[in-house]
C-alpha atoms as one frame of an Amber mdcrd trajectory, in Angstrom:
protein
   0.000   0.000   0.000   1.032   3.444  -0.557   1.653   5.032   2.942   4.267
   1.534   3.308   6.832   3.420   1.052   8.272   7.315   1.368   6.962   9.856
  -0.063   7.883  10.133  -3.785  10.777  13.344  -4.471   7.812  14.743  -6.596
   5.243  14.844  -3.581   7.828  16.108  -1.269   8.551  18.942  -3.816   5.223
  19.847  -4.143   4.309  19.853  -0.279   7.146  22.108   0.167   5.601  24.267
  -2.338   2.070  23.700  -1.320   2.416  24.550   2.620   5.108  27.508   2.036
   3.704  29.295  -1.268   3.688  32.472  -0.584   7.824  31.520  -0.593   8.120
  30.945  -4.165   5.596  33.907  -5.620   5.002  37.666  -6.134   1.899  39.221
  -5.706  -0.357  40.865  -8.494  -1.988  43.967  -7.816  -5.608  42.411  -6.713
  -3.580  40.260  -4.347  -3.621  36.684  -5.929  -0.528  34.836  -5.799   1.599
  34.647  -8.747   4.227  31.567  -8.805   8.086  33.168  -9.819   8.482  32.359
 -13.467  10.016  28.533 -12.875   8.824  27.665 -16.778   5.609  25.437 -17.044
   4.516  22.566 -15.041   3.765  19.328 -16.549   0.249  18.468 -16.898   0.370
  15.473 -14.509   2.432  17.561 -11.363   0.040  20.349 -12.218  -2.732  18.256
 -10.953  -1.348  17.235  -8.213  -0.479  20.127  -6.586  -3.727  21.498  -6.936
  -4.924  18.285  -5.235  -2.481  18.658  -2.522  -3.604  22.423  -1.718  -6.892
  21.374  -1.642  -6.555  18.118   0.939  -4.164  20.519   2.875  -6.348  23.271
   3.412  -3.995  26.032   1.705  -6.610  26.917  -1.541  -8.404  29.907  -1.371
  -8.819  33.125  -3.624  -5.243  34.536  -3.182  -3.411  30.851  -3.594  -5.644
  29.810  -6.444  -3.979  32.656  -8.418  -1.422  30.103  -9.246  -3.171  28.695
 -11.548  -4.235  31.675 -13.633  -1.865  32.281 -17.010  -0.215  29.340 -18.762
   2.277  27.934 -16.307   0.106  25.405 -15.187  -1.846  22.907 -17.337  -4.722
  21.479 -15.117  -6.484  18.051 -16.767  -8.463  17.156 -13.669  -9.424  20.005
 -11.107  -9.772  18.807  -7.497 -11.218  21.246  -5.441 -13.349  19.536  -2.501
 -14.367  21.508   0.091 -12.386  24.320  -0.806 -13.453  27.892  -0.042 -12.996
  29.814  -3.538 -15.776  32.734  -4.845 -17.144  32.377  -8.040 -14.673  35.067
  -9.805 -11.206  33.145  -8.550 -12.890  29.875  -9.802 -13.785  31.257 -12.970
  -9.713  33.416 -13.764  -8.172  30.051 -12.272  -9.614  27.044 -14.059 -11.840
  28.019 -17.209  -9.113  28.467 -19.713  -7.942  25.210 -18.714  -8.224  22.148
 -21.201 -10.511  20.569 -18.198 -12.140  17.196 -18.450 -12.690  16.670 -14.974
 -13.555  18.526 -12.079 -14.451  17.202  -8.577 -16.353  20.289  -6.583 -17.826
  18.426  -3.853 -18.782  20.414  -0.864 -17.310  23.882  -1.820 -17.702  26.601
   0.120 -20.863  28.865  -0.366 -19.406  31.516  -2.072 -18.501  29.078  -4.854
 -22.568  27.945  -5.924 -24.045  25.385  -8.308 -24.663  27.613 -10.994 -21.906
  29.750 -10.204 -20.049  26.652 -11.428 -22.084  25.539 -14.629 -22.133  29.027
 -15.371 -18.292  29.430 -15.760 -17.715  25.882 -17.350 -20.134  27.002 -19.994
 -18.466  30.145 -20.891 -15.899  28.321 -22.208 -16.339  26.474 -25.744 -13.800
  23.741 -25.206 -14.890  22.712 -21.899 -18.660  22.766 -23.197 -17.495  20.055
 -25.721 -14.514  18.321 -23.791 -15.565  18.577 -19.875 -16.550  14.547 -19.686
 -16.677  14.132 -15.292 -18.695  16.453 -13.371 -19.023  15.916  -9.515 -20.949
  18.682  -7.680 -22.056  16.454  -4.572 -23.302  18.248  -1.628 -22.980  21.676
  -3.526 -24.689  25.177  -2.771 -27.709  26.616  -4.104 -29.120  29.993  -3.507
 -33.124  30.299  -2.742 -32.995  32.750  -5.398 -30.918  30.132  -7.517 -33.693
  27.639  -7.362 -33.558  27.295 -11.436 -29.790  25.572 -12.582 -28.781  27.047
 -15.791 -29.033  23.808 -18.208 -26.307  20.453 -18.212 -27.037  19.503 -21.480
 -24.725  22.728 -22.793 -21.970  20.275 -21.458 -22.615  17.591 -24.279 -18.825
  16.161 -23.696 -20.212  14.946 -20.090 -20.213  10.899 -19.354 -19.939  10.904
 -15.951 -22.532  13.411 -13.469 -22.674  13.381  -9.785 -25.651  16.041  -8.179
 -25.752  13.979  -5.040 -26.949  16.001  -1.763 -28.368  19.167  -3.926 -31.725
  20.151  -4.604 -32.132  18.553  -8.072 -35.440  18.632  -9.555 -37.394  16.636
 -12.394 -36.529  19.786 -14.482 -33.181  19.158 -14.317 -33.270  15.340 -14.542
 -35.191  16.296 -18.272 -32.472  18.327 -18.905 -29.721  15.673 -18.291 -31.143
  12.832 -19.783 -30.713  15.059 -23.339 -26.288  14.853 -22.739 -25.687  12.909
 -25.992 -22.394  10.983 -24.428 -24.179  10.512 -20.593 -22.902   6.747 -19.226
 -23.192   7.449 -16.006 -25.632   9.480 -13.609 -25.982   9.761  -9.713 -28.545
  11.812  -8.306 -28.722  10.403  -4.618 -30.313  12.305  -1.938 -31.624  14.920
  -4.203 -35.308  16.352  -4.708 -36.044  14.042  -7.636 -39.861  12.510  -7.333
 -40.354  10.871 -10.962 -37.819   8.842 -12.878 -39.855   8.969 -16.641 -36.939
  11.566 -18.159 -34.417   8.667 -17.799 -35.916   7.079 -20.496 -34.521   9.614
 -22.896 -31.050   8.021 -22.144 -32.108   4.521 -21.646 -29.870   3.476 -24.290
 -26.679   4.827 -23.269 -27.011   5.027 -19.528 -24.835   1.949 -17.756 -24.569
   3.473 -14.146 -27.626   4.604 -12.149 -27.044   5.544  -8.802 -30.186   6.865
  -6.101 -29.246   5.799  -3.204 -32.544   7.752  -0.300 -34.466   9.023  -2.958
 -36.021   9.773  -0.199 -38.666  12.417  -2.514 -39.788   9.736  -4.702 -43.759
   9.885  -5.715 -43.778   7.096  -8.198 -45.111   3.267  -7.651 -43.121   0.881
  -6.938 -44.289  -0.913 -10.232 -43.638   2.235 -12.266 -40.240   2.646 -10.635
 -39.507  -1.257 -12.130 -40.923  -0.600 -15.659 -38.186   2.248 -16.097 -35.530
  -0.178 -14.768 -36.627  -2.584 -16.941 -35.956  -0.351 -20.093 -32.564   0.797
 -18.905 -31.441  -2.380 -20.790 -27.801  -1.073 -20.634 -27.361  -0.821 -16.995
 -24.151  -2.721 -15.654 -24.499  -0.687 -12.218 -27.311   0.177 -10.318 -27.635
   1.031  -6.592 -31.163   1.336  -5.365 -29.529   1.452  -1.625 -31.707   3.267
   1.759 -30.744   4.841   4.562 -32.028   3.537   7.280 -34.096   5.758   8.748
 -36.393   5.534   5.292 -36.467   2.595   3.489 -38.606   1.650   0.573 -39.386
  -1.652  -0.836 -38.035  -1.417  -4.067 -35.026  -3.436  -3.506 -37.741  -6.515
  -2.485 -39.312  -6.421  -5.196 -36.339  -5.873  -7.528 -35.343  -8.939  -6.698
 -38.238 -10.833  -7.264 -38.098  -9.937 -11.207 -36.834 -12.457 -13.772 -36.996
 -10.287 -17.409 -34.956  -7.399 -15.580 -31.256  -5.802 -15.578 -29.725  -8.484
 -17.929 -26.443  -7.026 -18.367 -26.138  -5.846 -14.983 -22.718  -6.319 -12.988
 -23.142  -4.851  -9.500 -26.122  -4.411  -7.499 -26.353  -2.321  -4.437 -29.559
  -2.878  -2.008 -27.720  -1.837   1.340 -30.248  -0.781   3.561 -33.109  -2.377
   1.740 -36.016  -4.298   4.041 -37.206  -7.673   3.598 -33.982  -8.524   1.677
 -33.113 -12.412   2.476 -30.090 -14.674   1.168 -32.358 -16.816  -0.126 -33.547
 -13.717  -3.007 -30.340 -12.293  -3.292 -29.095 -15.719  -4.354 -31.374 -16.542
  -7.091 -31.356 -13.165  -8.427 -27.624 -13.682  -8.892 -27.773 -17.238  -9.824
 -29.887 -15.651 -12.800 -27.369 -13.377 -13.910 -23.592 -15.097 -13.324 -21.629
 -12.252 -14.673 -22.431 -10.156 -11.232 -19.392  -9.139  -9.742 -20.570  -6.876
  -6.404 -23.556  -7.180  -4.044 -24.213  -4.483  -1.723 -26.381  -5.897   1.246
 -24.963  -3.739   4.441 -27.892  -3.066   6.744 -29.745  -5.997   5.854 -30.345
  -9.432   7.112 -29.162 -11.110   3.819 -25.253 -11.738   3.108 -24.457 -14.133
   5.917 -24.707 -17.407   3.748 -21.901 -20.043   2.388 -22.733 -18.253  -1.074
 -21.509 -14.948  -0.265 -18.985 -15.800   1.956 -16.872 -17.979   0.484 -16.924
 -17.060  -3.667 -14.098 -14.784  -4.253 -15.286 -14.001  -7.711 -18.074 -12.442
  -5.731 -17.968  -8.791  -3.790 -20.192  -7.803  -0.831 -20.555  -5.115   1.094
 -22.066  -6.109   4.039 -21.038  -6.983   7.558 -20.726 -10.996   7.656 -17.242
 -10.721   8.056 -13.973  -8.511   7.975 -14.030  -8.868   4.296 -17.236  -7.861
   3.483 -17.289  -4.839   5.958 -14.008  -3.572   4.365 -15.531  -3.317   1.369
 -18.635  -1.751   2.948 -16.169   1.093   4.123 -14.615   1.560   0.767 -18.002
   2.313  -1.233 -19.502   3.926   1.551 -17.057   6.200   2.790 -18.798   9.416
   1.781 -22.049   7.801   3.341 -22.168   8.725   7.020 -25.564   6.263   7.412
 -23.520   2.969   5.936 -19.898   4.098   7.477 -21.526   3.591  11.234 -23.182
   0.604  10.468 -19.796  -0.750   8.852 -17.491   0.523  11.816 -20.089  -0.785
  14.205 -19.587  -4.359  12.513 -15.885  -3.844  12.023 -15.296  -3.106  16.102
 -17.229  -6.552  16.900 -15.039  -8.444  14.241 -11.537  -6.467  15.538 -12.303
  -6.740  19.307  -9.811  -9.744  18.957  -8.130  -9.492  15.992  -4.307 -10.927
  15.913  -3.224 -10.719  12.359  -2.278  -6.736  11.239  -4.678  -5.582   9.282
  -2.988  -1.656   7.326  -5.875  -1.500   4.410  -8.447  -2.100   7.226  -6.980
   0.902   9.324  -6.711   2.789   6.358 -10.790   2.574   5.247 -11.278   3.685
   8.776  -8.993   6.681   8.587 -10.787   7.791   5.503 -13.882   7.412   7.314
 -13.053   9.735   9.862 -11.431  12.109   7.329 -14.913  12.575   5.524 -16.815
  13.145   8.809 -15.009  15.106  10.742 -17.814  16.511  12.664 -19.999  13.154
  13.231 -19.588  11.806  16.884 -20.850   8.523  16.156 -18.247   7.656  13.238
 -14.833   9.587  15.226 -16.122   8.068  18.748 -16.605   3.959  16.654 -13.900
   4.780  14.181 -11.446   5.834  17.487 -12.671   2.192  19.283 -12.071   0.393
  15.959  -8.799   1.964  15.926  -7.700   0.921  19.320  -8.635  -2.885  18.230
  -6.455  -2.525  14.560  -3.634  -1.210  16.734  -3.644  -2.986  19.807  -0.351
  -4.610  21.581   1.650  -5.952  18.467  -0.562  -5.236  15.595   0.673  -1.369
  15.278   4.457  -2.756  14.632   3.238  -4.412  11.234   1.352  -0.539  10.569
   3.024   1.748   8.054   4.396   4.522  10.420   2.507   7.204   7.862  -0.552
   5.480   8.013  -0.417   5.358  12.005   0.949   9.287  11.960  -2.434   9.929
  10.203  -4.881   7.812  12.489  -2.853   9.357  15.303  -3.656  13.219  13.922
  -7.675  12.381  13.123  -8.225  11.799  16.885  -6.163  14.400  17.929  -8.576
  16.522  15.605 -11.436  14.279  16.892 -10.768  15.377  20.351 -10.747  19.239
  19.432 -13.949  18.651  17.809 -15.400  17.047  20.519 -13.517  17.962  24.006
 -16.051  16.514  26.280 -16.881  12.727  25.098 -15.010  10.701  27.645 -15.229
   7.781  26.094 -13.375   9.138  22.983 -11.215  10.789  25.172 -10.386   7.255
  26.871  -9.692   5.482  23.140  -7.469   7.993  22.116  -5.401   7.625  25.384
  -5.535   3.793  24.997  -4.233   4.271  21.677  -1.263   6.556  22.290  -0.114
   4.103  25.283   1.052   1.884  22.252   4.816   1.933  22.721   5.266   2.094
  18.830   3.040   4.917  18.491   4.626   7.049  21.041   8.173   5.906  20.121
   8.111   5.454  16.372   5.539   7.582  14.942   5.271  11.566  13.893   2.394
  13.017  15.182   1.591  16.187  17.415   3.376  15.619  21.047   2.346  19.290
  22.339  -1.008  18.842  21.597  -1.237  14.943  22.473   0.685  16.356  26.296
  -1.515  18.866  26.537  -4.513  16.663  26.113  -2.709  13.689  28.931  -2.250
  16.474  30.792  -5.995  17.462  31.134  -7.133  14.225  31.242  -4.746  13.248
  34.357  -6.244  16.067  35.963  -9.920  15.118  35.802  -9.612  11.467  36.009
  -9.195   9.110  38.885  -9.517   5.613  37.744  -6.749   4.009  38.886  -5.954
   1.711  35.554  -6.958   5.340  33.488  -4.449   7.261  35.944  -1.374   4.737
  35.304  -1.837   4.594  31.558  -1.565   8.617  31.846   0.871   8.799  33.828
   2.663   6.985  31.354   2.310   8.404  28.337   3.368  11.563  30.087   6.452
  10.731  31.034   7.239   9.437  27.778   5.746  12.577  26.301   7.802  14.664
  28.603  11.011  13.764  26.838  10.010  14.422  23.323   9.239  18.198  23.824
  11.115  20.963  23.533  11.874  23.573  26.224  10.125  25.883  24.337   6.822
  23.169  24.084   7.191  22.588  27.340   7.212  26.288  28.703   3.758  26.737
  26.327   1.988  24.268  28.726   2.349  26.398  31.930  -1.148  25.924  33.188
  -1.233  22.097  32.406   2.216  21.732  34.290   1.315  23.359  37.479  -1.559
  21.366  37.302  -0.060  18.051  36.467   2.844  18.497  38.914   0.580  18.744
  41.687  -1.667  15.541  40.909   1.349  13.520  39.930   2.647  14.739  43.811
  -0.619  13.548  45.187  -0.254  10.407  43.478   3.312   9.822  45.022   2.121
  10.871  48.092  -0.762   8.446  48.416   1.331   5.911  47.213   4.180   6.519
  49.849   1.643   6.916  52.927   0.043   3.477  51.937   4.072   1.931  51.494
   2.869   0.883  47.830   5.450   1.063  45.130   3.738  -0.257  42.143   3.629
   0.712  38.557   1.702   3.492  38.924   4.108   4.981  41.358   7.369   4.176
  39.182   5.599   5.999  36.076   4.403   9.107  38.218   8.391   9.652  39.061
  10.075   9.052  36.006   7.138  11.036  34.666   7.873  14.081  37.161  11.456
  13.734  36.392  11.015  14.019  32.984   8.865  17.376  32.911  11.272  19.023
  35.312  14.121  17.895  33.195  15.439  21.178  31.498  12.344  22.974  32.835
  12.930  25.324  35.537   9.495  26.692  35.555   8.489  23.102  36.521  11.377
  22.915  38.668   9.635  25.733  40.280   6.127  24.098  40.321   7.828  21.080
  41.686   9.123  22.801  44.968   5.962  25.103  45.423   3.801  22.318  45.848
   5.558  20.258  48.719   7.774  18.421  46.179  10.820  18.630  48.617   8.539
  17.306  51.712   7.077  14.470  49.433  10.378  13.297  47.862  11.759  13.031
  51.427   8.940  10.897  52.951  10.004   8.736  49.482  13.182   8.030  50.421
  12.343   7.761  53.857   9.095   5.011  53.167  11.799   3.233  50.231  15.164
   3.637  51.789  15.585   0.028  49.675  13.838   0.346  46.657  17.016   1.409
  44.247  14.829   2.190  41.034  12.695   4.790  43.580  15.808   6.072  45.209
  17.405   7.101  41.598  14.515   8.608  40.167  13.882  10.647  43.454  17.815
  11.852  44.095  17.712  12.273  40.164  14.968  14.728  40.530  16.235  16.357
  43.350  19.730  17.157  41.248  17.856  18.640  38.674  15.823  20.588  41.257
  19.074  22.017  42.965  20.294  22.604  39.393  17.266  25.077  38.296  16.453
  26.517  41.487  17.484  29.919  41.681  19.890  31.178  44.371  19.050  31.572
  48.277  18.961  35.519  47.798  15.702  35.351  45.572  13.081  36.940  47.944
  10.864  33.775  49.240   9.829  32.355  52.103  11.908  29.123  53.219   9.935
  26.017  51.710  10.673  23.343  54.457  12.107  23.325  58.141  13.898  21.362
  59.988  14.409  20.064  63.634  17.901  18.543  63.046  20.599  18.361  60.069
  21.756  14.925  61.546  19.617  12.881  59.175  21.918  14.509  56.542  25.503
  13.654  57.853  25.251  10.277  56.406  24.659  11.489  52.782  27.148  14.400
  52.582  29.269  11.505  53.438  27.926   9.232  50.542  30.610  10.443  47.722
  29.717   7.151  45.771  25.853   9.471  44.731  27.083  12.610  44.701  23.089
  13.483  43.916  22.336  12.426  47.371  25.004  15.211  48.608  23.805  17.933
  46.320  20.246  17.816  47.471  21.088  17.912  51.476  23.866  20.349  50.688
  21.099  22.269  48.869  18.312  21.975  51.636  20.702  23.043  54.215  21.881
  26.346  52.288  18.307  27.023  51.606  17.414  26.792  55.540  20.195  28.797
  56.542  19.625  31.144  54.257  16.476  32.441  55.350  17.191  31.602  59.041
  21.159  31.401  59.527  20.621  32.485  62.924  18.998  28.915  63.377  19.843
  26.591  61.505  24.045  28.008  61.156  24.025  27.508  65.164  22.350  23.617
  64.512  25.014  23.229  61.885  27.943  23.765  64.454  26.282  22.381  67.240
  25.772  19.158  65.825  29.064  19.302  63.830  28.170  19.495  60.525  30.878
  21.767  59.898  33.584  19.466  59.344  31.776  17.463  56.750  31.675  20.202
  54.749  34.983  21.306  54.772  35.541  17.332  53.974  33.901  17.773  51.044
  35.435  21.245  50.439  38.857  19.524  50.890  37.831  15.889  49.070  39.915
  15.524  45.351  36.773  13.291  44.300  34.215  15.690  44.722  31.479  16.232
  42.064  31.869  20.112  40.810  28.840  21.011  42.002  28.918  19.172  45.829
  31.981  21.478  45.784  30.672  24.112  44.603  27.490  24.214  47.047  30.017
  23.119  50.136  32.269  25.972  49.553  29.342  28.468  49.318  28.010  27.387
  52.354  31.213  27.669  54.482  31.443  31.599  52.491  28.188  32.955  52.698
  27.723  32.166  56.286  31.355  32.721  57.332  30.652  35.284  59.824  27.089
  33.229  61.160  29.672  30.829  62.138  32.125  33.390  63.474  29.393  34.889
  65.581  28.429  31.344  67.086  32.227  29.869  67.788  32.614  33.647  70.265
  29.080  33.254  71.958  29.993  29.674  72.836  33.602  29.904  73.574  34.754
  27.209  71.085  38.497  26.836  70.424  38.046  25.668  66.844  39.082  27.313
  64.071  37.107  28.238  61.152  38.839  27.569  57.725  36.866  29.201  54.643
């Protein structure tokens, strides 16, 4: 499959081009974009780019200027969903030698008739134009007449789907001398008589919900009947309103006799019993759609490879349910629906299955029901070792919809909890480009409102995995979320210390804290203003054997020292202390010179904002000397030195002050 090899040198080129245009061109006076003169563009790359800007979001009135002039050479004109007015469309693409063009679900300054309009203003593209999809398009209440098809007589191939076309405009169709192929789904069409005009050169007939259909069903069947040339017909329902056309479709003998694929998804009353025999009559059928019906499940669609279905008897028959259906939100929630049940324990890696689903959620980006099944379905594809066999592009791109998902919907849990599920994958999080800031950020929030115990480790996780893949400058975006964060992920240690647990949960939380305070001062900061010192001390305290718990903690703690900023900041001291004797033993411990940095830290913090205190408890108990060992030892870490030396400086004359009020004979060396 494609997304298993690179990227071709030609697609790199043009994303390069296509995401930093304004790079390569000058600007004309009306402020369209005009590409530096880099000679012409082949037909072929032509294309493509303009296919590229329009899946990437970067065509609009200023880019499309591009294409004005003779540099380019656009063939077929891609421009889904893009957001263009009717005067860029019309400088941009109708000198063009066109023969297809693809305007599904343009933006409403760009309208129906905006469109025919323009094609027919030019006399090549009236005779040449031969695909035509305007699916979903816009009409105007004051647009309610089209201007006429049938000036387009080059056109084979129309698609009006999801527009309100009328039995006027049917007539008018059915008069395009070259017309093969016609769908007029979902439109306002109530009587089917006009397609007899075309009867003898019409050999696909889609109307899938023709949901404004006045005619008999026995009418309906006499037109069919004449369509003599038909090789594809889908006569498919959405659920909500289904007709019973498809039933008795399949009860006629003298009907369709060339036909090659049948679509009934949706249909009621359809049984594999009638689906069979209608088949059996006609043995050069090659596809069968039955999704959303009770028929499909038999030995005789099952197991004839020679035979397609889309349906949901298997993982087979519901991939190629997702394939047709992808632009048909009703069929692609039946079909993930099926495909979760069939995935839920699937073992063999499945890419072109992951694929169909990404596609899925690509076309409806702003239908829960397909993101929140096509996120579950996705957790099942991907789950333990599956995502290792997964093209890393193909995962990157799964990995982006439900980051997308999640913006679209921020407050469905349960799509919340799949997409977490799904980034725990080591692979993913490891192996595969995707957004980390906003994939933390998300963690982050989660954490934070969560308390599920199996939910709270799996967070925990991913954070701290997370942590290490941003950048200082990422990680200083996500102030709020890290003073959050550090403060749950401190609650978590602390529960875990005062019940003595060390589990998983508790080895995550620290390598996870670690990690965000790793090059992070700010966090550094959050770290010690919420008890972090206190905490980490009860740690080592509650662990004193646990040498995994003891690294990560003294590990922290160096870092800590390492950001903090120096005792004569103005704050308030963040811990006290009845004795220093608890920390003779580790300014001794040379062998973890992290141990000695964080008591050599703690006690320069104390006697910094109380050296009347805590210098006095330093001589009394004879904590002096240790740090002039460590002032004097050859082995000492540069900054156990440096610390010990400052120490013995800053509070030189503390000490000074103490040795005459007591009367002590020893000398003070600085």
């Amino acid at each position: 499959m494609e997304e298993a090899s690179p990227y071709s040198l030609v697609d790199i080129c043009l994303i390069v081009l296509a995401t930093d245009l304004e790079r390569f061109c000058s600007e004309r006076q009306d402020g369209t974009l005009c590409l530096h003169e880099l000679g012409s563009f082949p037909q072929e790359v032509a294309d493509r780019l303009l296919q590229m800007m329009t899946v990437h979001g970067k065509l609009n009135d200023r880019t499309v200027g591009i294409f004005q002039g003779t540099q380019m050479q656009l063939k077929q004109v891609c421009i889904r969903k893009a957001n263009i007015s009717a005067a860029a469309f019309q400088k941009a693409f109708c000198h063009h030698r066109i023969i297809e063009l693809d305007a599904t679900g343009v933006g409403v300054t760009l309208t129906i008739p905006d469109i025919l309009n323009s094609l027919g203003s030019s006399p090549w593209t009236r005779q040449h134009l031969q695909c035509l999809v305007l699916n979903s398009g816009n009409l105007l209440l004051e647009e309610a007449v089209l201007p006429r098809f049938s000036q387009l007589i080059g056109l084979r191939v129309l698609s009006v789907s999801n527009i309100p076309f009328q039995n006027r405009d049917l007539a008018d169709v059915a008069l395009l001398p070259r017309l093969e192929s016609l769908d007029i789904s979902n439109t306002s069409v109530s009587d089917l008589s006009a397609l007899l005009a075309c009867k003898d050169r019409l050999k696909s007939l889609t109307m899938h919900y023709l949901k404004c259909l006045t005619m008999p069903t026995p009418q309906v069947l006499e037109i069919i009947r004449e369509l003599k040339g038909l090789v594809h017909l889908d006569i498919s329902d959405d659920q909500q309103f289904t007709s019973d056309l498809a039933f008795h479709l399949l009860q006629q003998t003298d009907i369709l006799p060339n036909i090659l694929s049948l679509d009934i998804s949706g249909g009621k009353q359809i049984t594999d019993e009638a689906v069979e025999a209608f088949i059996r009559q006609r043995p050069a059928m090659q596809f069968v759609g039955l999704l959303a019906t009770d028929a499909g499940y038999s030995d005789f669609f099952t197991s004839d490879p020679s035979l397609m279905v889309a349906g949901g008897a298997n993982v087979s028959q519901i991939s190629e349910a997702l394939r047709r259906y992808s632009e048909r939100v009703c069929f692609m929630k039946e079909a993930l629906i099926r495909l979760f049940t069939q995935t839920f324990y699937m073992q063999i890696t499945k890419p072109a299955v992951l694929k169909l689903v990404a596609v899925g959620m690509r076309n409806h980006p702003l239908d829960l029901p397909v993101q929140f099944t096509a996120s579950a379905c996705t957790l099942n594809l991907t789950r333990q070792g599956l995502a290792l066999g997964m093209p890393v592009r193909l995962l990157s791109e799964v990995i982006h919809l439900l980051l997308k998902a999640l913006k679209n919907f921020p407050n469905n849990q349960q799509l919340q909890k799949n997409c977490l599920l799904s980034l725990t994958n080591a692979r993913i999080l490891q192996d595969v480009p995707f957004n980390r800031f906003d994939a933390a950020k998300f963690v982050m929030k989660w954490l934070c409102k969560h308390e599920n115990p199996n939910m709270q480790t799996m967070a925990v996780s991913v954070i701290s995995i997370l942590a290490l893949q941003l950048s200082p400058e990422q990680t200083a975006q996500l102030k709020a979320e890290l003073f959050i964060v550090v403060r749950e992920l401190l609650a978590i240690v602390k529960q875990k210390t005062s019940e003595n647990l060390e589990d998983i949960t508790l080895t995550f939380t620290l390598r996870a804290l670690w990690n965000l305070t790793d090059e992070s001062p700010a966090t550094c900061m959050h770290f010690v203003e919420n008890q972090g010192l206190a905490i980490f001390v009860q740690v080592l305290e509650t662990f004193p054997s646990e040498s995994t718990i003891q690294t990560r903690v003294l590990g922290l703690l160096y870092m800590t020292v390492l950001k903090w900023p120096s005792p004569s900041c103005k704050m308030v001291a963040l811990v006290t202390y009845r004795s220093f004797k608890s920390f003779f033993p580790l300014l001794s411990n040379f062998a973890v010179f992290e141990i000695q940095l964080w008591a050599l830290w703690a006690m320069h913090h104390v006697c910094s904002k109380n050296p009347t205190k805590y210098c006095r408890m330093l001589m009394e108990e004879g904590g002096l000397q240790l740090l002039e060992d460590i002032r004097d030892h050859a082995q000492a870490e540069p900054h156990v030195h440096q610390i010990a030396v400052s120490i013995l400086v800053d509070f030189h004359m503390h000490f000074m002050s103490y040795r005459k009020s007591s009367g002590s004979k020893v000398p003070l060396q600085t």
